[in-house]
Amino acid sequence: MQVEIWSDVMCPFCYIGKRKFEEALKQFPSRNEVLVSWKSFQLDAYLTTDPKRSLDEHLAEKKGWSLEYTRQMQQHVERMAEDVGLKFNLDKVVVANSFDAHRVLQLAKSLGRDNELEESLFKAYFTDGKNTADAETLVTLGIEAGLDEGAIRNVLNSDAYAIEVKRDIEESRRLGVRGVPFFAFNREYAVSGAQSSEVFLQVLEKAFAGKA
């Protein structure tokens, strides 16, 4: 059974949703027959990477919120992360365009290492305060996920995998995806958002039963 997950590196609910899905997968008896693949999605394709700008400032301007309200929302997200065992340091986040990260992720997917790199990218962005648009950061994260340094640099020094990233995004539009995370189970069932692990488990069981 195939589970495809559309996600963006800068999406906190994608990281939270990943943990909830993983918890459901642990409880799923046929988990070894589930193939998970990560799909590219950009919440803001035109975002300019700006290490000097806080995430609070970026969101306040983009959403039209006050800084005080933005910080309250961020604290709520941090508590949601804590509930699934994640430590978010949103005050350290580097606002970064995710396109190059997605290109390296496509490389990882071609080698069956996309889940490992997705985890590293999320942690780097939300916990460690690293610039996930920085080439050296991406090289380091890619190596940690089991990729070859030379292959990563070849991607970053070219436009390799740009077509694959754009193809994933276009495919999400055809499927009617409005936001991420978006989970497609055998292209027959879908879950949108960071739902509970119970919901994910129910859909896993239903999709797997339909496959038989």
Coordinates of N, CA and C in Angstrom, one line a residue:
M1 N 0.8 -1.2 0.0 CA 0.0 0.0 0.0 C 0.9 1.2 0.0
Q2 N 0.5 2.2 -0.8 CA 1.3 3.4 -0.9 C 0.6 4.6 -0.2
V3 N 1.4 5.3 0.6 CA 0.9 6.6 1.2 C 1.8 7.7 0.7
E4 N 1.2 8.7 0.1 CA 2.0 9.8 -0.4 C 1.6 11.0 0.5
I5 N 2.7 11.8 0.9 CA 2.5 12.9 1.8 C 3.0 14.2 1.1
W6 N 2.1 15.1 0.8 CA 2.5 16.4 0.4 C 2.8 17.3 1.6
S7 N 4.0 17.9 1.6 CA 4.4 18.6 2.8 C 5.4 19.7 2.4
D8 N 5.5 20.7 3.3 CA 6.5 21.7 3.1 C 7.4 21.8 4.3
V9 N 8.7 22.0 4.1 CA 9.7 22.1 5.2 C 9.3 23.1 6.3
M10 N 8.7 24.2 5.8 CA 8.4 25.3 6.8 C 6.9 25.2 7.4
C11 N 6.3 24.0 7.2 CA 5.0 23.8 7.7 C 5.0 23.1 9.1
P12 N 4.7 23.8 10.2 CA 4.8 23.1 11.5 C 3.8 22.0 11.6
F13 N 2.6 22.1 11.0 CA 1.6 21.0 11.1 C 2.0 19.8 10.3
C14 N 2.9 20.0 9.3 CA 3.5 18.8 8.6 C 4.4 18.0 9.5
Y15 N 5.2 18.6 10.3 CA 6.0 17.9 11.2 C 5.2 17.2 12.3
I16 N 4.2 18.0 12.9 CA 3.3 17.4 13.9 C 2.5 16.2 13.3
G17 N 2.0 16.4 12.0 CA 1.3 15.4 11.4 C 2.2 14.1 11.1
K18 N 3.4 14.4 10.8 CA 4.3 13.2 10.6 C 4.4 12.4 11.8
R19 N 4.5 13.0 13.0 CA 4.6 12.2 14.2 C 3.3 11.5 14.5
K20 N 2.2 12.1 14.2 CA 0.9 11.4 14.5 C 0.7 10.3 13.5
F21 N 1.1 10.4 12.3 CA 1.0 9.4 11.3 C 1.9 8.2 11.7
E22 N 3.2 8.5 12.1 CA 4.1 7.5 12.5 C 3.6 6.7 13.7
E23 N 2.9 7.4 14.6 CA 2.3 6.7 15.8 C 1.3 5.7 15.3
A24 N 0.5 6.1 14.4 CA -0.6 5.2 13.8 C 0.1 4.0 13.1
L25 N 1.2 4.3 12.4 CA 1.9 3.3 11.6 C 2.4 2.2 12.6
K26 N 2.9 2.6 13.7 CA 3.4 1.7 14.7 C 2.4 0.7 15.2
Q27 N 1.1 1.2 15.2 CA 0.0 0.4 15.7 C -0.6 -0.5 14.6
F28 N -0.2 -0.2 13.3 CA -0.8 -0.9 12.2 C -0.1 -2.2 11.9
P29 N -0.8 -3.4 12.1 CA -0.2 -4.7 11.9 C 0.5 -4.9 10.6
S30 N 0.0 -4.3 9.5 CA 0.7 -4.6 8.2 C 1.6 -3.4 7.8
R31 N 2.2 -2.8 8.8 CA 3.0 -1.6 8.5 C 4.2 -1.9 7.6
N32 N 4.7 -3.1 7.6 CA 5.8 -3.4 6.7 C 5.4 -3.5 5.2
E33 N 4.1 -3.4 5.0 CA 3.6 -3.4 3.6 C 3.2 -2.0 3.1
V34 N 3.5 -1.0 3.9 CA 3.2 0.4 3.6 C 4.4 1.1 3.1
L35 N 4.3 1.6 1.9 CA 5.4 2.4 1.3 C 5.0 3.9 1.4
V36 N 5.9 4.6 2.1 CA 5.6 6.1 2.4 C 6.5 6.9 1.5
S37 N 6.0 7.8 0.7 CA 6.8 8.7 -0.1 C 6.4 10.2 0.1
W38 N 7.4 11.0 0.2 CA 7.1 12.5 0.4 C 7.1 13.3 -0.9
K39 N 6.1 14.1 -0.9 CA 5.9 14.9 -2.1 C 6.1 16.4 -1.8
S40 N 6.6 17.1 -2.8 CA 6.9 18.5 -2.6 C 5.7 19.4 -2.6
F41 N 5.7 20.5 -1.8 CA 4.7 21.5 -1.8 C 5.3 22.7 -1.2
Q42 N 4.9 23.9 -1.7 CA 5.4 25.2 -1.2 C 4.3 26.0 -0.7
L43 N 4.3 26.4 0.6 CA 3.3 27.3 1.1 C 3.5 28.7 0.5
D44 N 4.8 29.1 0.2 CA 5.1 30.4 -0.3 C 6.2 30.3 -1.2
A45 N 5.9 30.1 -2.5 CA 7.0 29.9 -3.5 C 7.8 31.1 -3.7
Y46 N 7.3 32.3 -3.4 CA 7.9 33.6 -3.7 C 8.6 34.1 -2.4
L47 N 8.7 33.4 -1.4 CA 9.3 33.8 -0.1 C 10.8 34.1 -0.3
T48 N 11.3 35.2 0.2 CA 12.7 35.5 0.1 C 13.3 35.1 1.4
T49 N 14.4 34.3 1.4 CA 15.1 33.9 2.6 C 15.7 35.1 3.3
D50 N 15.5 35.2 4.6 CA 15.9 36.4 5.3 C 16.3 36.0 6.7
P51 N 17.6 35.6 7.0 CA 18.0 35.2 8.3 C 17.9 36.3 9.4
K52 N 17.7 37.5 9.0 CA 17.7 38.6 9.9 C 16.3 38.9 10.4
R53 N 15.3 38.2 9.8 CA 13.9 38.5 10.1 C 13.3 37.3 10.9
S54 N 12.6 37.6 12.0 CA 12.1 36.6 12.9 C 10.8 36.0 12.2
L55 N 10.5 34.8 12.6 CA 9.3 34.2 12.1 C 8.0 34.9 12.5
D56 N 8.1 35.5 13.8 CA 7.0 36.3 14.3 C 6.7 37.5 13.3
E57 N 7.8 38.2 13.0 CA 7.6 39.3 12.1 C 7.1 38.9 10.7
H58 N 7.6 37.9 10.2 CA 7.2 37.4 8.9 C 5.7 37.0 8.9
L59 N 5.3 36.3 9.9 CA 3.8 35.9 10.0 C 2.9 37.0 10.2
A60 N 3.4 37.9 11.1 CA 2.5 39.1 11.4 C 2.2 39.9 10.2
E61 N 3.3 40.1 9.4 CA 3.1 40.9 8.1 C 2.3 40.1 7.1
K62 N 2.5 38.8 7.0 CA 1.8 38.0 6.0 C 0.4 37.9 6.3
K63 N 0.1 37.6 7.6 CA -1.3 37.3 8.0 C -2.1 38.6 8.4
G64 N -1.4 39.7 8.6 CA -2.0 40.9 9.1 C -2.4 40.9 10.5
W65 N -1.6 40.1 11.3 CA -1.7 40.0 12.7 C -0.8 41.0 13.5
S66 N -1.2 41.2 14.7 CA -0.3 42.0 15.6 C 0.8 41.0 16.1
L67 N 2.0 41.6 16.5 CA 3.1 40.7 17.0 C 2.6 40.0 18.2
E68 N 1.8 40.6 19.1 CA 1.4 40.0 20.3 C 0.5 38.7 20.0
Y69 N -0.4 38.9 19.0 CA -1.3 37.8 18.7 C -0.5 36.7 18.0
T70 N 0.5 37.1 17.1 CA 1.3 36.1 16.5 C 2.1 35.3 17.5
R71 N 2.6 35.9 18.5 CA 3.4 35.1 19.5 C 2.5 34.2 20.3
Q72 N 1.2 34.6 20.5 CA 0.3 33.7 21.2 C 0.0 32.5 20.3
M73 N -0.2 32.7 19.0 CA -0.4 31.6 18.1 C 0.8 30.7 18.0
Q74 N 2.0 31.3 18.1 CA 3.2 30.5 18.0 C 3.4 29.6 19.3
Q75 N 3.0 30.2 20.4 CA 3.1 29.4 21.7 C 2.1 28.2 21.6
H76 N 0.9 28.4 21.0 CA 0.0 27.4 20.9 C 0.5 26.2 20.0
V77 N 1.2 26.6 18.9 CA 1.8 25.6 18.0 C 2.9 24.8 18.8
E78 N 3.7 25.5 19.6 CA 4.8 24.9 20.3 C 4.2 23.9 21.3
R79 N 3.0 24.2 21.9 CA 2.4 23.2 22.8 C 1.9 22.0 22.0
M80 N 1.3 22.2 20.8 CA 0.9 21.1 20.0 C 2.0 20.2 19.7
A81 N 3.2 20.8 19.4 CA 4.4 20.0 19.1 C 4.8 19.2 20.3
E82 N 4.8 19.8 21.5 CA 5.2 19.1 22.7 C 4.3 17.9 23.0
D83 N 3.0 18.0 22.6 CA 2.1 16.9 22.8 C 2.5 15.6 22.0
V84 N 3.2 15.8 21.0 CA 3.7 14.6 20.2 C 5.2 14.4 20.3
G85 N 5.8 15.0 21.4 CA 7.2 14.7 21.7 C 8.2 15.6 20.9
L86 N 7.7 16.7 20.3 CA 8.6 17.5 19.5 C 9.0 18.8 20.3
K87 N 10.1 19.3 20.1 CA 10.6 20.5 20.7 C 10.7 21.6 19.6
F88 N 9.8 22.5 19.6 CA 9.8 23.6 18.6 C 10.5 24.8 19.3
N89 N 11.4 25.4 18.6 CA 12.0 26.7 19.1 C 11.7 27.7 18.0
L90 N 10.5 28.2 18.0 CA 10.0 29.0 16.9 C 10.7 30.4 16.9
D91 N 11.2 30.8 18.0 CA 11.9 32.1 18.1 C 13.3 32.0 17.4
K92 N 13.8 30.8 17.1 CA 15.1 30.6 16.4 C 14.9 30.3 14.9
V93 N 13.7 30.2 14.4 CA 13.5 29.8 13.0 C 14.0 30.8 12.1
V94 N 14.7 30.3 11.1 CA 15.2 31.2 10.0 C 14.2 31.1 8.8
V95 N 13.6 32.2 8.5 CA 12.6 32.3 7.4 C 13.3 32.0 6.1
A96 N 13.0 30.9 5.5 CA 13.8 30.4 4.3 C 12.9 29.8 3.2
N97 N 13.2 30.2 2.0 CA 12.5 29.6 0.9 C 12.9 28.1 0.8
S98 N 11.9 27.2 0.5 CA 12.1 25.8 0.7 C 12.4 25.1 -0.7
F99 N 12.5 25.8 -1.8 CA 12.6 25.2 -3.1 C 13.9 24.3 -3.2
D100 N 15.0 24.8 -2.8 CA 16.2 24.0 -2.8 C 16.2 22.8 -1.9
A101 N 15.6 23.0 -0.7 CA 15.4 21.8 0.2 C 14.6 20.7 -0.5
H102 N 13.5 21.2 -1.2 CA 12.7 20.2 -1.9 C 13.5 19.5 -3.1
R103 N 14.4 20.2 -3.7 CA 15.2 19.6 -4.8 C 16.1 18.5 -4.2
V104 N 16.7 18.8 -3.0 CA 17.5 17.8 -2.4 C 16.7 16.6 -1.9
L105 N 15.5 16.9 -1.5 CA 14.5 15.9 -1.0 C 14.2 15.0 -2.2
Q106 N 14.0 15.5 -3.4 CA 13.7 14.7 -4.5 C 14.9 13.8 -4.9
L107 N 16.1 14.2 -4.7 CA 17.3 13.4 -4.8 C 17.2 12.2 -3.8
A108 N 16.9 12.6 -2.6 CA 16.8 11.6 -1.5 C 15.7 10.6 -1.8
K109 N 14.6 11.0 -2.4 CA 13.5 10.1 -2.8 C 13.9 9.1 -3.8
S110 N 14.7 9.6 -4.8 CA 15.2 8.7 -5.8 C 16.1 7.6 -5.3
L111 N 16.6 7.8 -4.1 CA 17.5 6.8 -3.4 C 16.8 6.1 -2.2
G112 N 15.5 6.4 -2.1 CA 14.8 5.8 -1.0 C 15.1 6.3 0.4
R113 N 15.6 7.6 0.5 CA 16.0 8.2 1.7 C 15.2 9.4 2.0
D114 N 14.0 9.6 1.4 CA 13.3 10.8 1.6 C 12.7 11.0 3.0
N115 N 12.3 9.9 3.7 CA 11.8 10.0 5.0 C 12.9 10.5 6.0
E116 N 14.1 10.0 5.8 CA 15.2 10.4 6.7 C 15.5 11.8 6.5
L117 N 15.6 12.3 5.2 CA 15.9 13.7 5.0 C 14.7 14.6 5.4
E118 N 13.5 14.2 5.2 CA 12.4 15.0 5.6 C 12.4 15.3 7.1
E119 N 12.7 14.2 7.9 CA 12.9 14.4 9.4 C 14.0 15.3 9.7
S120 N 15.1 15.2 9.0 CA 16.3 16.1 9.3 C 16.0 17.5 9.0
L121 N 15.3 17.8 7.9 CA 14.9 19.1 7.5 C 13.9 19.8 8.5
F122 N 12.9 19.0 8.9 CA 12.0 19.5 9.9 C 12.7 19.9 11.2
K123 N 13.6 19.0 11.7 CA 14.3 19.3 12.9 C 15.2 20.5 12.8
A124 N 15.9 20.6 11.6 CA 16.8 21.7 11.4 C 16.0 23.0 11.4
Y125 N 14.8 23.0 10.8 CA 14.0 24.3 10.7 C 13.4 24.6 12.0
F126 N 12.7 23.7 12.6 CA 11.8 24.0 13.7 C 12.5 23.9 15.1
T127 N 13.5 23.1 15.2 CA 14.2 22.9 16.5 C 15.5 23.5 16.6
D128 N 16.3 23.4 15.5 CA 17.7 23.8 15.6 C 18.0 25.2 15.1
G129 N 17.0 25.8 14.4 CA 17.1 27.2 14.0 C 18.1 27.3 12.8
K130 N 18.2 26.3 12.0 CA 19.2 26.3 10.8 C 18.5 26.9 9.6
N131 N 19.3 27.5 8.7 CA 18.9 28.0 7.5 C 18.7 26.9 6.5
T132 N 17.5 26.5 6.2 CA 17.3 25.3 5.3 C 17.4 25.7 3.8
A133 N 17.7 27.0 3.6 CA 17.9 27.4 2.2 C 19.4 27.5 1.9
D134 N 20.2 27.4 2.9 CA 21.7 27.5 2.8 C 22.3 26.2 2.3
A135 N 23.1 26.3 1.2 CA 23.7 25.2 0.6 C 24.5 24.3 1.5
E136 N 25.3 24.8 2.3 CA 26.1 24.0 3.2 C 25.3 23.3 4.2
T137 N 24.2 24.0 4.7 CA 23.3 23.3 5.6 C 22.6 22.1 5.0
L138 N 22.2 22.3 3.7 CA 21.6 21.2 3.0 C 22.5 20.1 2.7
V139 N 23.8 20.4 2.4 CA 24.8 19.3 2.2 C 24.9 18.5 3.5
T140 N 25.1 19.2 4.6 CA 25.3 18.5 5.9 C 24.1 17.6 6.2
L141 N 22.9 18.2 6.1 CA 21.7 17.4 6.4 C 21.5 16.2 5.4
G142 N 21.9 16.4 4.2 CA 21.8 15.3 3.2 C 22.8 14.2 3.5
I143 N 24.0 14.6 3.9 CA 24.9 13.5 4.3 C 24.4 12.8 5.5
E144 N 23.9 13.5 6.5 CA 23.4 12.8 7.7 C 22.2 11.8 7.3
A145 N 21.5 12.1 6.2 CA 20.4 11.3 5.8 C 20.9 10.2 4.9
G146 N 22.2 10.1 4.7 CA 22.7 9.0 3.9 C 23.0 9.3 2.4
L147 N 23.0 10.5 2.0 CA 23.2 10.9 0.7 C 24.7 11.2 0.4
D148 N 25.1 11.1 -0.8 CA 26.5 11.3 -1.2 C 26.7 12.9 -1.3
E149 N 27.8 13.3 -0.7 CA 28.1 14.8 -0.7 C 28.2 15.3 -2.2
G150 N 28.9 14.6 -3.0 CA 29.0 15.1 -4.4 C 27.7 15.2 -5.1
A151 N 26.8 14.2 -4.9 CA 25.5 14.2 -5.5 C 24.6 15.4 -5.1
I152 N 24.8 15.7 -3.8 CA 24.0 16.8 -3.2 C 24.5 18.2 -3.8
R153 N 25.8 18.3 -3.9 CA 26.4 19.5 -4.5 C 26.1 19.7 -6.0
N154 N 26.0 18.6 -6.7 CA 25.7 18.6 -8.1 C 24.2 19.1 -8.2
V155 N 23.3 18.7 -7.4 CA 22.0 19.2 -7.4 C 21.9 20.7 -7.1
L156 N 22.6 21.1 -6.1 CA 22.5 22.5 -5.6 C 23.2 23.5 -6.6
N157 N 24.2 22.9 -7.4 CA 24.9 23.8 -8.4 C 24.3 23.7 -9.7
S158 N 23.1 23.2 -9.8 CA 22.3 23.1 -11.1 C 20.9 23.3 -10.8
D159 N 20.1 23.0 -11.8 CA 18.6 23.1 -11.6 C 18.0 21.7 -11.5
A160 N 18.8 20.7 -11.2 CA 18.4 19.3 -11.1 C 17.2 19.2 -10.1
Y161 N 16.2 18.4 -10.5 CA 15.0 18.0 -9.7 C 14.1 19.2 -9.6
A162 N 14.3 20.3 -10.3 CA 13.3 21.4 -10.2 C 12.0 21.0 -10.9
I163 N 12.2 20.2 -12.0 CA 11.0 19.8 -12.7 C 10.1 18.8 -11.8
E164 N 10.8 18.0 -11.0 CA 10.1 17.0 -10.1 C 9.4 17.8 -9.0
V165 N 10.0 18.8 -8.5 CA 9.4 19.6 -7.4 C 8.1 20.3 -8.0
K166 N 8.2 20.9 -9.2 CA 7.1 21.6 -9.8 C 6.0 20.6 -10.2
R167 N 6.4 19.4 -10.6 CA 5.4 18.3 -10.9 C 4.6 17.9 -9.7
D168 N 5.3 17.8 -8.6 CA 4.5 17.4 -7.4 C 3.5 18.5 -7.0
I169 N 4.0 19.7 -7.1 CA 3.1 20.9 -6.8 C 1.9 20.9 -7.7
E170 N 2.1 20.7 -9.0 CA 1.1 20.7 -10.0 C 0.1 19.6 -9.7
E171 N 0.7 18.4 -9.4 CA -0.2 17.3 -9.1 C -1.1 17.5 -7.9
S172 N -0.6 18.2 -6.9 CA -1.4 18.5 -5.7 C -2.6 19.4 -6.1
R173 N -2.3 20.3 -7.1 CA -3.4 21.2 -7.5 C -4.5 20.4 -8.2
R174 N -4.1 19.5 -9.1 CA -5.0 18.6 -9.8 C -5.9 17.8 -8.8
L175 N -5.3 17.4 -7.7 CA -6.0 16.6 -6.7 C -6.8 17.5 -5.8
G176 N -6.7 18.8 -5.9 CA -7.5 19.7 -5.1 C -6.9 20.0 -3.7
V177 N -5.6 19.8 -3.6 CA -5.0 20.0 -2.3 C -5.0 21.5 -2.0
R178 N -5.5 21.9 -0.8 CA -5.6 23.3 -0.5 C -4.5 23.7 0.5
G179 N -4.0 22.7 1.3 CA -3.0 23.0 2.3 C -2.4 21.7 2.7
V180 N -1.3 21.8 3.4 CA -0.5 20.6 3.9 C -0.4 20.6 5.4
P181 N -0.2 19.3 5.9 CA 0.1 18.1 5.2 C -1.2 17.5 4.6
F182 N -1.0 16.8 3.5 CA -2.0 16.1 2.8 C -1.6 14.6 2.5
F183 N -2.3 13.7 3.0 CA -1.9 12.3 2.9 C -2.9 11.5 2.0
A184 N -2.3 10.9 1.0 CA -3.1 10.1 0.0 C -2.8 8.6 0.2
F185 N -3.8 7.8 0.4 CA -3.7 6.4 0.7 C -4.1 5.6 -0.6
N186 N -3.2 5.1 -1.3 CA -3.5 4.4 -2.6 C -4.4 5.3 -3.5
R187 N -4.3 6.6 -3.4 CA -5.1 7.5 -4.2 C -6.6 7.2 -4.1
E188 N -7.0 6.5 -3.0 CA -8.4 6.2 -2.8 C -9.0 6.9 -1.6
Y189 N -8.1 7.1 -0.6 CA -8.5 7.8 0.6 C -7.6 8.9 0.9
A190 N -8.0 10.0 1.6 CA -7.2 11.1 1.9 C -7.4 11.6 3.3
V191 N -6.4 12.1 3.9 CA -6.4 12.8 5.2 C -5.7 14.2 5.0
S192 N -6.4 15.2 5.4 CA -5.9 16.6 5.3 C -5.6 17.1 6.7
G193 N -4.4 17.6 6.9 CA -4.1 18.2 8.2 C -3.5 17.2 9.1
A194 N -3.0 17.8 10.3 CA -2.4 16.9 11.3 C -3.5 16.3 12.2
Q195 N -4.2 15.3 11.6 CA -5.2 14.7 12.4 C -4.7 13.8 13.5
S196 N -5.5 13.2 14.3 CA -5.1 12.3 15.4 C -4.6 11.0 14.8
S197 N -3.7 10.4 15.6 CA -3.2 9.1 15.2 C -4.3 8.0 15.0
E198 N -5.4 8.2 15.8 CA -6.6 7.3 15.6 C -7.2 7.4 14.3
V199 N -7.3 8.7 13.8 CA -7.8 8.9 12.4 C -6.9 8.2 11.4
F200 N -5.6 8.5 11.5 CA -4.7 7.9 10.6 C -4.8 6.3 10.6
L201 N -4.9 5.8 11.8 CA -5.0 4.3 11.9 C -6.2 3.8 11.2
Q202 N -7.3 4.5 11.4 CA -8.6 4.0 10.8 C -8.5 4.1 9.2
V203 N -7.9 5.1 8.7 CA -7.8 5.2 7.2 C -6.8 4.2 6.7
L204 N -5.7 3.9 7.4 CA -4.8 2.9 7.1 C -5.5 1.5 6.9
E205 N -6.3 1.2 7.9 CA -7.0 0.0 7.9 C -8.0 -0.1 6.8
K206 N -8.7 1.0 6.6 CA -9.7 1.0 5.5 C -9.1 0.9 4.1
A207 N -8.0 1.6 3.9 CA -7.3 1.6 2.6 C -6.6 0.2 2.4
F208 N -6.1 -0.4 3.4 CA -5.5 -1.7 3.3 C -6.5 -2.8 3.0
A209 N -7.6 -2.7 3.6 CA -8.7 -3.6 3.4 C -9.2 -3.5 2.0
G210 N -9.2 -2.3 1.4 CA -9.7 -2.1 0.0 C -8.7 -2.6 -1.0
K211 N -7.4 -2.7 -0.5 CA -6.4 -3.2 -1.4 C -6.4 -4.7 -1.6
A212 N -6.9 -5.4 -0.6 CA -6.9 -6.9 -0.5 C -7.9 -7.4 -1.6

